Amino acid sequence: MKKFLVILFVVSMFSLFFAQQLPPGIPRNETFIADNLTGRAANPGNFNIWATWVWNDRGIQNLLLEPLWCVEYATGEIINALAAEPPKYNSDFTELTIKLRKGVYWSDGVPFTADDLIYTIELVKNTPGMGYNSQMQQVKEIVKVDDYTVVIKLNAPNSRFHTYFLDRWGALRPLPKHIFEKVEDPLTFDFNPPVGTGPYVLKGYDPGGYWTLWERREDWDRTPTGMLYGMPQPKYVLFITYGGPEKQVLAMAQHQLDAADLTLEALKAVLSRVKTARAWRRNFPWTVNIDPCVTGLHFNTAKEPFNNPEVRWALTLAIDIVEYAANAFDGAVTLSPIHIPLTTAYYNWYFTKLEDWLKNFELDLGNGEKFKPYDPTAGFRLAEYAKKRGYPVPDNPELIKRIFGPGWWKYAPDVAAKLLEKNGFYRDKDGKWHLPNGELWKITITTGTNPAHPGYRNAFAAAQAWKKFGIDVTVQTTDAAATLDQRGEFEVSTDWPAAEPWGGHPDLFRTLEPFHSKYIRPIGENAPWGNYARWSNPEMDKIIDEIQQTTWGDTKKLIELGVEGLKLLVKEMPTIPTFNYPGVIAWDEYYWTNYPGAENMYAQPYHHWPNFKYMLPFLKPTGRK
Amino acid sequence: MNFVRRYLLPRLITYFLVIWVGITMIFFIPRFLPTDPVQQFINRLVAQGTYMDPKAIEEMTETLKELYGLKGSLWEQYINFWKRFLKGDFGPSYYQFPTPVIILIKQSLPWTAWLLLVTTLLSWIIGNILGGLAGYFSNRRWVKILDGIAMVIRPMPYYILALGLLILLAYIIPIFPIGGGFAIGMQFTFSWENLLILLKHAFLPALSLILIGVFIWFQAMKLVVQSVKSEDYVKYAKMGGIEEKRIVRRYVIRNAMLPQITGLALSLGQIFGGALITEIVFSYPGIGTLLYNAIFTGDYNLLMGVSTLSILLITTSILLIDLLYPLFDPRVRYR
């Protein structure tokens, strides 16, 4: 017995030393390992994302399922995935015709047809608690024209109904009718093993929720991904939660993680320690600057003095954006003076069209004095800061504009003072600003508790800028920031300054609609996402209504209307856009190369986005074992 | 009969009162927090890009309130909660809707329970034995060495110790995995090989807990023993020529054990709360991260599920210790 125990101990120690990270039959060089952005799955055996939302980024949305359409913000296009062509509406937007791609099969060998789409919509519509249940109430009737054509009739005109099926980081994706129709309760159904139209199938998952392993389908060519882009290169894809950034750095250093979403500090650690690692941009500022979100500050325009646009402008001009960006992200950001992010597509659609207007835009300082606040050199000043910090910065002005931003607002504290004095504010002998009623001006900025998040960093950078200007500012960090924002129980907050646009289409309906006056709610009631500032304007209402009457295909008119909406937001400045969401992503090129970096922007760069499956066919194995 | 009336009954009344007050508090406290679970859910939906127009958000808010059981007055919700609770139902989790809370707990609890049970017992046993001996033989050299180690490890922030172990044994000398509870890509079935894999994944988190735990018990026990050994009855026993081993075992350690037994009962009761930092540092599956997420997302039902079971376990273990105490301490007697 004693001998047996000794042998058992030796064998176990041996296995401890030599155990492989991946099990036999799953070669590391045929496996792509990515971190799971949303972390450990609490219910890892559940793949029914139609009933639950969380953890769909562990391969469910990005490998297993295909949407009808998918936004590709790197190229600015909309990919027809399960749909064969763009959506078609009738003239009054009460009917939507969807043509489906032929030859697509579910992973269990059943063909994908119109019946699946019709069943999905009907099931979701009739099951409260399923995602998109409330949106699908707009459906009056669904007509099956043939196996690959569906006409959806709506209760009321809606020119954007198809966007519920348009994948960005979530959409109503068709589910397999032949599986769900046998299910008694679709809400509690686990959908395990899952069946999909995407190029991978489930190979295994961790009962503790830390990893999910996928295997490429033998018939990958019967999926939209295969048909559009060819065979995904990795035979296996593993999504894993190693834990915090320090664990991800350790895993990357051991080549146990190919792609990770990190903090800027962790990225710097990876780049300095792992010779084969890279970021989206190979040099400073490294960060992804084509993310379709712009970060910034919200004023609560339902509260004094933030109900006054001149006060909001004064606070904008009290910010030295270079110092601000340096404080927030060591300058590794792309500035955006307007309420949409500077992606390549938006640069062409909007920034170029607004540039002259921005240069000529004037503020009225009173007594006939005017001031042009736009600073087209802001991006260059930020580049100069980076150079001083010792980072390599290109000389090409066009490239500098694209990397650091085309411009921002001038740092003009003297002009800000004039605007405030015009409105009765005054400074005391210590340089502190007082409200018109004589009280010391105190501002509280509300933000979340994650120090790595741009919202958090915007809050502290703004506090520093406004303190320097002479305002007494405090930052309130709270896990309840989102709820407080929605209820309007804040003065200034750091949520997105406007709802995210699509990223891959010039339509700004999604960005502007929350500002419609019909959605304005008093303080204490939940405001719709995108308008915590509780700002509205009749002119904006008109623009939104007109966009709603414009077909998704009329991009020229959509851009014209979008430009007008953005101008109005600049004039009123209910929220301050500061810089693009700086996506901090690292890749290890030890096993795989040809990632879609800034120099090779064929796809969006995140592994957690649904379009990850469209990136995989382009990866190249290095041949390292 | 005297035992029931004067000893058992008051303790049982207190036991049920504490449970009722505790559960009532964890029902009301989250509801007074500014975090709104419905809004948190919708925020997560839209923040990552799911398209919901403002009208749809308003409609969904109403649907979710209905489904989450958050409609009606607080009193109505409270009554409904007790009705469900008495049937052993904590309702659905909000942040993993519509999965029942009890399933989430069932999935996470075994990981935490076995890790913490083993480490708590091991560190208690080792710490008390070492502490007991060190307290009695306090002038020996090995005691001074142990004291030195305790002085270094005991005040060390747990997070730093855990991370240090991880860097040392998973990165510099890569013997153990960086994280997780089970090997990647393996099937979770019972076999000796899988048991070894489980042990391998649990080793670092367990080591970190045992290291800290041992020295906490060690220092406490040593202090108590040092105090006990100067008691008159110990001196008297020595003078009476009783064998030293017997004095240590029967006279000193046995008496010094009393506060340690109470401490163990409390530690065992707290197992249900999970070891949050351990689970985060070692990405070890368990109830700690589940509870953290429940707080973070305003998942009242999950919060109540975990906390209620935690309250039940702690109060029950205290009750049991209270009832069993007379067996350990002859000075405690019910008349």
PDB file of N, CA and C in Angstrom, chain A residues 12 16 19 21 23 40 42-43 51-52 54-55 129 132 134-135 163-164 168-169 187 207 210-211 238 240 242 246-247 253-254 479-480 482-483 486 500 502 510 513 521 526 528, chain B residues 34 36 39 43-44 47-51 53-54 58-59 67 95-99 107-108 159 166 170-171 175 178 182-186 188 196 200 281 283-286 289 296:
ATOM      1  N   SER A  12       1.715  11.559 -10.055  1.00  0.00           N
ATOM      2  CA  SER A  12       0.950  12.803 -10.049  1.00  0.00           C
ATOM      3  C   SER A  12       1.871  14.006 -10.183  1.00  0.00           C
ATOM      4  N   LEU A  16       2.011  16.771 -13.106  1.00  0.00           N
ATOM      5  CA  LEU A  16       1.962  18.206 -12.820  1.00  0.00           C
ATOM      6  C   LEU A  16       2.995  18.945 -13.658  1.00  0.00           C
ATOM      7  N   ALA A  19       2.125  18.112 -17.802  1.00  0.00           N
ATOM      8  CA  ALA A  19       0.780  18.163 -18.385  1.00  0.00           C
ATOM      9  C   ALA A  19       0.722  19.265 -19.443  1.00  0.00           C
ATOM     10  N   GLN A  21      -1.096  22.127 -21.845  1.00  0.00           N
ATOM     11  CA  GLN A  21      -2.156  23.085 -21.583  1.00  0.00           C
ATOM     12  C   GLN A  21      -3.447  22.671 -22.292  1.00  0.00           C
ATOM     13  N   PRO A  23      -5.622  19.530 -24.291  1.00  0.00           N
ATOM     14  CA  PRO A  23      -5.655  18.065 -24.219  1.00  0.00           C
ATOM     15  C   PRO A  23      -5.160  17.432 -25.529  1.00  0.00           C
ATOM     16  N   ARG A  40     -16.183  34.991 -16.744  1.00  0.00           N
ATOM     17  CA  ARG A  40     -16.677  33.652 -16.423  1.00  0.00           C
ATOM     18  C   ARG A  40     -18.190  33.552 -16.642  1.00  0.00           C
ATOM     19  N   ALA A  42     -21.708  32.301 -15.777  1.00  0.00           N
ATOM     20  CA  ALA A  42     -22.309  31.781 -14.548  1.00  0.00           C
ATOM     21  C   ALA A  42     -23.086  30.499 -14.820  1.00  0.00           C
ATOM     22  N   ASN A  43     -23.596  30.381 -16.026  1.00  0.00           N
ATOM     23  CA  ASN A  43     -24.395  29.207 -16.370  1.00  0.00           C
ATOM     24  C   ASN A  43     -23.841  28.629 -17.674  1.00  0.00           C
ATOM     25  N   ALA A  51     -33.030  33.645 -25.085  1.00  0.00           N
ATOM     26  CA  ALA A  51     -33.689  33.842 -23.795  1.00  0.00           C
ATOM     27  C   ALA A  51     -32.802  34.623 -22.842  1.00  0.00           C
ATOM     28  N   THR A  52     -31.498  34.504 -23.010  1.00  0.00           N
ATOM     29  CA  THR A  52     -30.587  35.220 -22.119  1.00  0.00           C
ATOM     30  C   THR A  52     -29.562  35.934 -22.978  1.00  0.00           C
ATOM     31  N   VAL A  54     -26.350  37.359 -21.669  1.00  0.00           N
ATOM     32  CA  VAL A  54     -24.949  37.423 -21.270  1.00  0.00           C
ATOM     33  C   VAL A  54     -24.100  36.294 -21.835  1.00  0.00           C
ATOM     34  N   TRP A  55     -22.831  36.578 -21.953  1.00  0.00           N
ATOM     35  CA  TRP A  55     -21.812  35.614 -22.384  1.00  0.00           C
ATOM     36  C   TRP A  55     -22.032  35.078 -23.800  1.00  0.00           C
ATOM     37  N   GLY A 129     -40.130  37.883 -22.319  1.00  0.00           N
ATOM     38  CA  GLY A 129     -38.916  37.457 -21.622  1.00  0.00           C
ATOM     39  C   GLY A 129     -37.819  37.123 -22.608  1.00  0.00           C
ATOM     40  N   TYR A 132     -35.830  40.890 -27.736  1.00  0.00           N
ATOM     41  CA  TYR A 132     -36.531  41.419 -28.917  1.00  0.00           C
ATOM     42  C   TYR A 132     -38.041  41.141 -28.899  1.00  0.00           C
ATOM     43  N   SER A 134     -40.315  42.808 -27.221  1.00  0.00           N
ATOM     44  CA  SER A 134     -41.082  44.055 -27.373  1.00  0.00           C
ATOM     45  C   SER A 134     -40.952  44.606 -28.788  1.00  0.00           C
ATOM     46  N   GLN A 135     -39.767  44.478 -29.388  1.00  0.00           N
ATOM     47  CA  GLN A 135     -39.593  44.989 -30.752  1.00  0.00           C
ATOM     48  C   GLN A 135     -40.453  44.223 -31.758  1.00  0.00           C
ATOM     49  N   THR A 163     -33.084  46.812 -38.701  1.00  0.00           N
ATOM     50  CA  THR A 163     -31.884  46.969 -37.868  1.00  0.00           C
ATOM     51  C   THR A 163     -31.924  46.069 -36.623  1.00  0.00           C
ATOM     52  N   TYR A 164     -33.105  45.544 -36.301  1.00  0.00           N
ATOM     53  CA  TYR A 164     -33.149  44.570 -35.207  1.00  0.00           C
ATOM     54  C   TYR A 164     -32.426  43.279 -35.595  1.00  0.00           C
ATOM     55  N   ARG A 168     -24.370  44.044 -34.640  1.00  0.00           N
ATOM     56  CA  ARG A 168     -23.232  44.888 -34.290  1.00  0.00           C
ATOM     57  C   ARG A 168     -22.524  44.192 -33.128  1.00  0.00           C
ATOM     58  N   TRP A 169     -23.214  44.071 -32.060  1.00  0.00           N
ATOM     59  CA  TRP A 169     -22.805  43.268 -30.897  1.00  0.00           C
ATOM     60  C   TRP A 169     -24.103  42.802 -30.302  1.00  0.00           C
ATOM     61  N   LEU A 187     -37.956  29.549 -22.890  1.00  0.00           N
ATOM     62  CA  LEU A 187     -37.231  30.440 -21.972  1.00  0.00           C
ATOM     63  C   LEU A 187     -36.251  29.670 -21.090  1.00  0.00           C
ATOM     64  N   PRO A 207     -17.255  23.283 -16.873  1.00  0.00           N
ATOM     65  CA  PRO A 207     -18.402  23.368 -15.955  1.00  0.00           C
ATOM     66  C   PRO A 207     -18.259  24.523 -14.971  1.00  0.00           C
ATOM     67  N   TYR A 210     -15.149  28.890 -17.205  1.00  0.00           N
ATOM     68  CA  TYR A 210     -13.988  29.683 -17.616  1.00  0.00           C
ATOM     69  C   TYR A 210     -13.565  29.493 -19.072  1.00  0.00           C
ATOM     70  N   TRP A 211     -13.977  28.416 -19.701  1.00  0.00           N
ATOM     71  CA  TRP A 211     -13.598  28.278 -21.110  1.00  0.00           C
ATOM     72  C   TRP A 211     -14.680  27.586 -21.923  1.00  0.00           C
ATOM     73  N   LEU A 238     -10.639  28.620 -28.892  1.00  0.00           N
ATOM     74  CA  LEU A 238     -10.906  28.500 -27.459  1.00  0.00           C
ATOM     75  C   LEU A 238     -11.128  29.892 -26.884  1.00  0.00           C
ATOM     76  N   ILE A 240     -11.434  31.831 -23.410  1.00  0.00           N
ATOM     77  CA  ILE A 240     -11.041  31.528 -22.024  1.00  0.00           C
ATOM     78  C   ILE A 240     -11.001  32.792 -21.176  1.00  0.00           C
ATOM     79  N   TYR A 242      -8.958  34.082 -18.302  1.00  0.00           N
ATOM     80  CA  TYR A 242      -7.823  33.880 -17.405  1.00  0.00           C
ATOM     81  C   TYR A 242      -7.980  34.711 -16.141  1.00  0.00           C
ATOM     82  N   GLU A 246      -3.490  41.259 -15.319  1.00  0.00           N
ATOM     83  CA  GLU A 246      -2.179  40.691 -14.975  1.00  0.00           C
ATOM     84  C   GLU A 246      -2.107  39.217 -15.365  1.00  0.00           C
ATOM     85  N   LYS A 247      -3.250  38.520 -15.266  1.00  0.00           N
ATOM     86  CA  LYS A 247      -3.285  37.109 -15.660  1.00  0.00           C
ATOM     87  C   LYS A 247      -3.196  36.978 -17.175  1.00  0.00           C
ATOM     88  N   ALA A 253       2.453  35.961 -22.189  1.00  0.00           N
ATOM     89  CA  ALA A 253       3.905  35.739 -22.095  1.00  0.00           C
ATOM     90  C   ALA A 253       4.241  34.262 -22.280  1.00  0.00           C
ATOM     91  N   GLN A 254       3.308  33.393 -21.997  1.00  0.00           N
ATOM     92  CA  GLN A 254       3.538  31.949 -22.192  1.00  0.00           C
ATOM     93  C   GLN A 254       2.953  31.463 -23.511  1.00  0.00           C
ATOM     94  N   ASP A 479     -20.987  52.305  -8.501  1.00  0.00           N
ATOM     95  CA  ASP A 479     -21.470  51.220  -9.352  1.00  0.00           C
ATOM     96  C   ASP A 479     -22.857  51.521  -9.902  1.00  0.00           C
ATOM     97  N   ALA A 480     -23.522  52.480  -9.277  1.00  0.00           N
ATOM     98  CA  ALA A 480     -24.891  52.796  -9.704  1.00  0.00           C
ATOM     99  C   ALA A 480     -24.905  53.950 -10.707  1.00  0.00           C
ATOM    100  N   ALA A 482     -24.883  54.178 -13.895  1.00  0.00           N
ATOM    101  CA  ALA A 482     -25.812  54.074 -15.026  1.00  0.00           C
ATOM    102  C   ALA A 482     -27.243  54.394 -14.588  1.00  0.00           C
ATOM    103  N   THR A 483     -27.627  53.881 -13.424  1.00  0.00           N
ATOM    104  CA  THR A 483     -28.987  54.143 -12.938  1.00  0.00           C
ATOM    105  C   THR A 483     -29.168  55.627 -12.621  1.00  0.00           C
ATOM    106  N   GLN A 486     -29.544  57.557 -15.800  1.00  0.00           N
ATOM    107  CA  GLN A 486     -30.855  57.401 -16.419  1.00  0.00           C
ATOM    108  C   GLN A 486     -31.928  58.195 -15.685  1.00  0.00           C
ATOM    109  N   GLU A 500     -24.372  55.234 -29.823  1.00  0.00           N
ATOM    110  CA  GLU A 500     -23.421  54.837 -30.868  1.00  0.00           C
ATOM    111  C   GLU A 500     -24.115  54.756 -32.221  1.00  0.00           C
ATOM    112  N   TRP A 502     -24.194  53.238 -36.218  1.00  0.00           N
ATOM    113  CA  TRP A 502     -24.016  51.855 -36.659  1.00  0.00           C
ATOM    114  C   TRP A 502     -22.560  51.492 -36.894  1.00  0.00           C
ATOM    115  N   ARG A 510     -30.030  56.121 -35.238  1.00  0.00           N
ATOM    116  CA  ARG A 510     -29.748  55.499 -33.936  1.00  0.00           C
ATOM    117  C   ARG A 510     -29.087  56.487 -32.970  1.00  0.00           C
ATOM    118  N   GLU A 513     -31.969  59.760 -32.549  1.00  0.00           N
ATOM    119  CA  GLU A 513     -33.352  59.541 -32.113  1.00  0.00           C
ATOM    120  C   GLU A 513     -33.584  59.723 -30.611  1.00  0.00           C
ATOM    121  N   ARG A 521     -37.743  62.918 -20.319  1.00  0.00           N
ATOM    122  CA  ARG A 521     -38.353  62.511 -19.061  1.00  0.00           C
ATOM    123  C   ARG A 521     -37.877  63.440 -17.944  1.00  0.00           C
ATOM    124  N   ASN A 526     -36.689  57.318 -15.694  1.00  0.00           N
ATOM    125  CA  ASN A 526     -35.640  56.818 -16.576  1.00  0.00           C
ATOM    126  C   ASN A 526     -35.697  57.465 -17.955  1.00  0.00           C
ATOM    127  N   PRO A 528     -34.388  57.509 -21.882  1.00  0.00           N
ATOM    128  CA  PRO A 528     -33.888  56.480 -22.795  1.00  0.00           C
ATOM    129  C   PRO A 528     -32.383  56.613 -22.988  1.00  0.00           C
TER     130      PRO A 528
ATOM    131  N   PRO B  34     -29.296  52.445  -5.081  1.00  0.00           N
ATOM    132  CA  PRO B  34     -29.718  53.095  -6.335  1.00  0.00           C
ATOM    133  C   PRO B  34     -29.624  52.184  -7.555  1.00  0.00           C
ATOM    134  N   ASP B  36     -30.597  49.618 -10.150  1.00  0.00           N
ATOM    135  CA  ASP B  36     -31.873  49.078 -10.600  1.00  0.00           C
ATOM    136  C   ASP B  36     -31.588  47.880 -11.515  1.00  0.00           C
ATOM    137  N   GLN B  39     -32.764  48.203 -15.123  1.00  0.00           N
ATOM    138  CA  GLN B  39     -31.944  49.135 -15.900  1.00  0.00           C
ATOM    139  C   GLN B  39     -30.559  48.563 -16.171  1.00  0.00           C
ATOM    140  N   ASN B  43     -29.075  48.228 -19.735  1.00  0.00           N
ATOM    141  CA  ASN B  43     -27.799  48.912 -20.014  1.00  0.00           C
ATOM    142  C   ASN B  43     -26.820  47.976 -20.671  1.00  0.00           C
ATOM    143  N   ARG B  44     -26.769  46.749 -20.131  1.00  0.00           N
ATOM    144  CA  ARG B  44     -25.821  45.793 -20.702  1.00  0.00           C
ATOM    145  C   ARG B  44     -26.201  45.453 -22.135  1.00  0.00           C
ATOM    146  N   ALA B  47     -25.460  48.879 -24.127  1.00  0.00           N
ATOM    147  CA  ALA B  47     -24.099  49.410 -24.043  1.00  0.00           C
ATOM    148  C   ALA B  47     -23.165  48.701 -25.007  1.00  0.00           C
ATOM    149  N   GLN B  48     -23.444  47.449 -25.280  1.00  0.00           N
ATOM    150  CA  GLN B  48     -22.561  46.705 -26.171  1.00  0.00           C
ATOM    151  C   GLN B  48     -23.046  46.757 -27.602  1.00  0.00           C
ATOM    152  N   GLY B  49     -24.128  47.461 -27.853  1.00  0.00           N
ATOM    153  CA  GLY B  49     -24.488  47.663 -29.247  1.00  0.00           C
ATOM    154  C   GLY B  49     -25.817  47.078 -29.686  1.00  0.00           C
ATOM    155  N   THR B  50     -26.492  46.324 -28.826  1.00  0.00           N
ATOM    156  CA  THR B  50     -27.786  45.798 -29.235  1.00  0.00           C
ATOM    157  C   THR B  50     -28.723  46.965 -29.506  1.00  0.00           C
ATOM    158  N   TYR B  51     -29.364  46.950 -30.646  1.00  0.00           N
ATOM    159  CA  TYR B  51     -30.186  48.096 -31.011  1.00  0.00           C
ATOM    160  C   TYR B  51     -31.549  48.023 -30.341  1.00  0.00           C
ATOM    161  N   ASP B  53     -34.633  50.818 -29.734  1.00  0.00           N
ATOM    162  CA  ASP B  53     -35.047  52.210 -29.796  1.00  0.00           C
ATOM    163  C   ASP B  53     -35.664  52.594 -28.451  1.00  0.00           C
ATOM    164  N   PRO B  54     -35.735  53.896 -28.158  1.00  0.00           N
ATOM    165  CA  PRO B  54     -36.214  54.321 -26.842  1.00  0.00           C
ATOM    166  C   PRO B  54     -37.576  53.750 -26.479  1.00  0.00           C
ATOM    167  N   GLU B  58     -38.602  51.299 -23.205  1.00  0.00           N
ATOM    168  CA  GLU B  58     -39.667  51.540 -22.226  1.00  0.00           C
ATOM    169  C   GLU B  58     -40.581  50.322 -22.081  1.00  0.00           C
ATOM    170  N   GLU B  59     -40.892  49.710 -23.230  1.00  0.00           N
ATOM    171  CA  GLU B  59     -41.759  48.520 -23.181  1.00  0.00           C
ATOM    172  C   GLU B  59     -41.056  47.377 -22.460  1.00  0.00           C
ATOM    173  N   LEU B  67     -41.612  40.216 -15.079  1.00  0.00           N
ATOM    174  CA  LEU B  67     -40.947  38.910 -15.015  1.00  0.00           C
ATOM    175  C   LEU B  67     -40.068  38.768 -13.776  1.00  0.00           C
ATOM    176  N   TYR B  95     -29.465  38.508 -13.629  1.00  0.00           N
ATOM    177  CA  TYR B  95     -28.348  38.733 -14.551  1.00  0.00           C
ATOM    178  C   TYR B  95     -28.073  37.513 -15.417  1.00  0.00           C
ATOM    179  N   GLN B  96     -28.734  36.419 -15.126  1.00  0.00           N
ATOM    180  CA  GLN B  96     -28.667  35.236 -15.991  1.00  0.00           C
ATOM    181  C   GLN B  96     -30.109  34.753 -16.179  1.00  0.00           C
ATOM    182  N   PHE B  97     -30.977  35.721 -16.453  1.00  0.00           N
ATOM    183  CA  PHE B  97     -32.393  35.420 -16.602  1.00  0.00           C
ATOM    184  C   PHE B  97     -32.604  34.450 -17.765  1.00  0.00           C
ATOM    185  N   PRO B  98     -33.467  33.448 -17.677  1.00  0.00           N
ATOM    186  CA  PRO B  98     -34.360  33.140 -16.572  1.00  0.00           C
ATOM    187  C   PRO B  98     -33.861  31.962 -15.730  1.00  0.00           C
ATOM    188  N   THR B  99     -32.553  31.704 -15.726  1.00  0.00           N
ATOM    189  CA  THR B  99     -32.032  30.564 -14.960  1.00  0.00           C
ATOM    190  C   THR B  99     -32.365  30.716 -13.467  1.00  0.00           C
ATOM    191  N   GLN B 107     -24.311  25.149  -9.193  1.00  0.00           N
ATOM    192  CA  GLN B 107     -23.140  25.017 -10.063  1.00  0.00           C
ATOM    193  C   GLN B 107     -21.873  25.573  -9.424  1.00  0.00           C
ATOM    194  N   SER B 108     -22.022  26.627  -8.663  1.00  0.00           N
ATOM    195  CA  SER B 108     -20.826  27.288  -8.115  1.00  0.00           C
ATOM    196  C   SER B 108     -20.437  26.773  -6.734  1.00  0.00           C
ATOM    197  N   TYR B 159      -3.932  39.369  -1.436  1.00  0.00           N
ATOM    198  CA  TYR B 159      -3.865  39.479  -2.898  1.00  0.00           C
ATOM    199  C   TYR B 159      -2.417  39.379  -3.389  1.00  0.00           C
ATOM    200  N   LEU B 166       1.240  32.776  -7.716  1.00  0.00           N
ATOM    201  CA  LEU B 166       0.856  32.541  -9.111  1.00  0.00           C
ATOM    202  C   LEU B 166       2.028  32.845 -10.053  1.00  0.00           C
ATOM    203  N   ALA B 170       3.283  29.527 -11.564  1.00  0.00           N
ATOM    204  CA  ALA B 170       2.553  29.322 -12.817  1.00  0.00           C
ATOM    205  C   ALA B 170       3.241  30.014 -13.984  1.00  0.00           C
ATOM    206  N   TYR B 171       4.174  30.936 -13.656  1.00  0.00           N
ATOM    207  CA  TYR B 171       4.831  31.653 -14.750  1.00  0.00           C
ATOM    208  C   TYR B 171       6.339  31.409 -14.752  1.00  0.00           C
ATOM    209  N   ILE B 175       4.614  25.184 -13.206  1.00  0.00           N
ATOM    210  CA  ILE B 175       4.166  23.851 -12.787  1.00  0.00           C
ATOM    211  C   ILE B 175       2.645  23.797 -12.776  1.00  0.00           C
ATOM    212  N   ILE B 178      -2.395  28.760 -14.919  1.00  0.00           N
ATOM    213  CA  ILE B 178      -2.581  30.168 -14.535  1.00  0.00           C
ATOM    214  C   ILE B 178      -3.944  30.366 -13.871  1.00  0.00           C
ATOM    215  N   PHE B 182     -10.560  23.505 -13.930  1.00  0.00           N
ATOM    216  CA  PHE B 182     -10.425  22.212 -14.595  1.00  0.00           C
ATOM    217  C   PHE B 182      -9.699  22.419 -15.917  1.00  0.00           C
ATOM    218  N   ALA B 183      -9.057  21.360 -16.437  1.00  0.00           N
ATOM    219  CA  ALA B 183      -8.220  21.488 -17.633  1.00  0.00           C
ATOM    220  C   ALA B 183      -9.040  21.895 -18.861  1.00  0.00           C
ATOM    221  N   ILE B 184      -8.397  22.683 -19.691  1.00  0.00           N
ATOM    222  CA  ILE B 184      -9.047  23.177 -20.904  1.00  0.00           C
ATOM    223  C   ILE B 184      -9.316  22.020 -21.859  1.00  0.00           C
ATOM    224  N   GLY B 185     -10.492  21.982 -22.407  1.00  0.00           N
ATOM    225  CA  GLY B 185     -10.824  21.016 -23.455  1.00  0.00           C
ATOM    226  C   GLY B 185     -11.071  19.607 -22.972  1.00  0.00           C
ATOM    227  N   MET B 186     -10.977  19.360 -21.671  1.00  0.00           N
ATOM    228  CA  MET B 186     -11.181  17.994 -21.161  1.00  0.00           C
ATOM    229  C   MET B 186     -12.657  17.796 -20.799  1.00  0.00           C
ATOM    230  N   PHE B 188     -15.534  16.582 -18.359  1.00  0.00           N
ATOM    231  CA  PHE B 188     -15.647  16.584 -16.906  1.00  0.00           C
ATOM    232  C   PHE B 188     -16.335  15.301 -16.432  1.00  0.00           C
ATOM    233  N   LEU B 196      -6.784  14.138 -10.494  1.00  0.00           N
ATOM    234  CA  LEU B 196      -5.473  14.786 -10.402  1.00  0.00           C
ATOM    235  C   LEU B 196      -5.503  16.178 -11.024  1.00  0.00           C
ATOM    236  N   LYS B 200      -4.674  19.586  -9.215  1.00  0.00           N
ATOM    237  CA  LYS B 200      -3.636  20.468  -9.760  1.00  0.00           C
ATOM    238  C   LYS B 200      -4.160  21.901  -9.870  1.00  0.00           C
ATOM    239  N   VAL B 281      -8.209  35.968  -8.216  1.00  0.00           N
ATOM    240  CA  VAL B 281      -6.784  35.828  -8.552  1.00  0.00           C
ATOM    241  C   VAL B 281      -6.536  34.535  -9.330  1.00  0.00           C
ATOM    242  N   SER B 283      -8.833  32.661 -10.828  1.00  0.00           N
ATOM    243  CA  SER B 283      -9.955  32.357 -11.729  1.00  0.00           C
ATOM    244  C   SER B 283     -10.565  31.017 -11.348  1.00  0.00           C
ATOM    245  N   TYR B 284     -10.806  30.856 -10.073  1.00  0.00           N
ATOM    246  CA  TYR B 284     -11.335  29.599  -9.575  1.00  0.00           C
ATOM    247  C   TYR B 284     -12.848  29.704  -9.473  1.00  0.00           C
ATOM    248  N   PRO B 285     -13.556  28.740 -10.072  1.00  0.00           N
ATOM    249  CA  PRO B 285     -15.014  28.880 -10.064  1.00  0.00           C
ATOM    250  C   PRO B 285     -15.573  28.787  -8.650  1.00  0.00           C
ATOM    251  N   GLY B 286     -16.532  29.565  -8.342  1.00  0.00           N
ATOM    252  CA  GLY B 286     -17.090  29.481  -6.991  1.00  0.00           C
ATOM    253  C   GLY B 286     -18.158  30.508  -6.752  1.00  0.00           C
ATOM    254  N   THR B 289     -17.431  34.876  -6.821  1.00  0.00           N
ATOM    255  CA  THR B 289     -17.626  35.734  -8.000  1.00  0.00           C
ATOM    256  C   THR B 289     -19.109  35.846  -8.335  1.00  0.00           C
ATOM    257  N   PHE B 296     -23.019  43.594  -8.044  1.00  0.00           N
ATOM    258  CA  PHE B 296     -22.664  44.548  -9.093  1.00  0.00           C
ATOM    259  C   PHE B 296     -23.821  44.812 -10.049  1.00  0.00           C
TER     260      PHE B 296
END
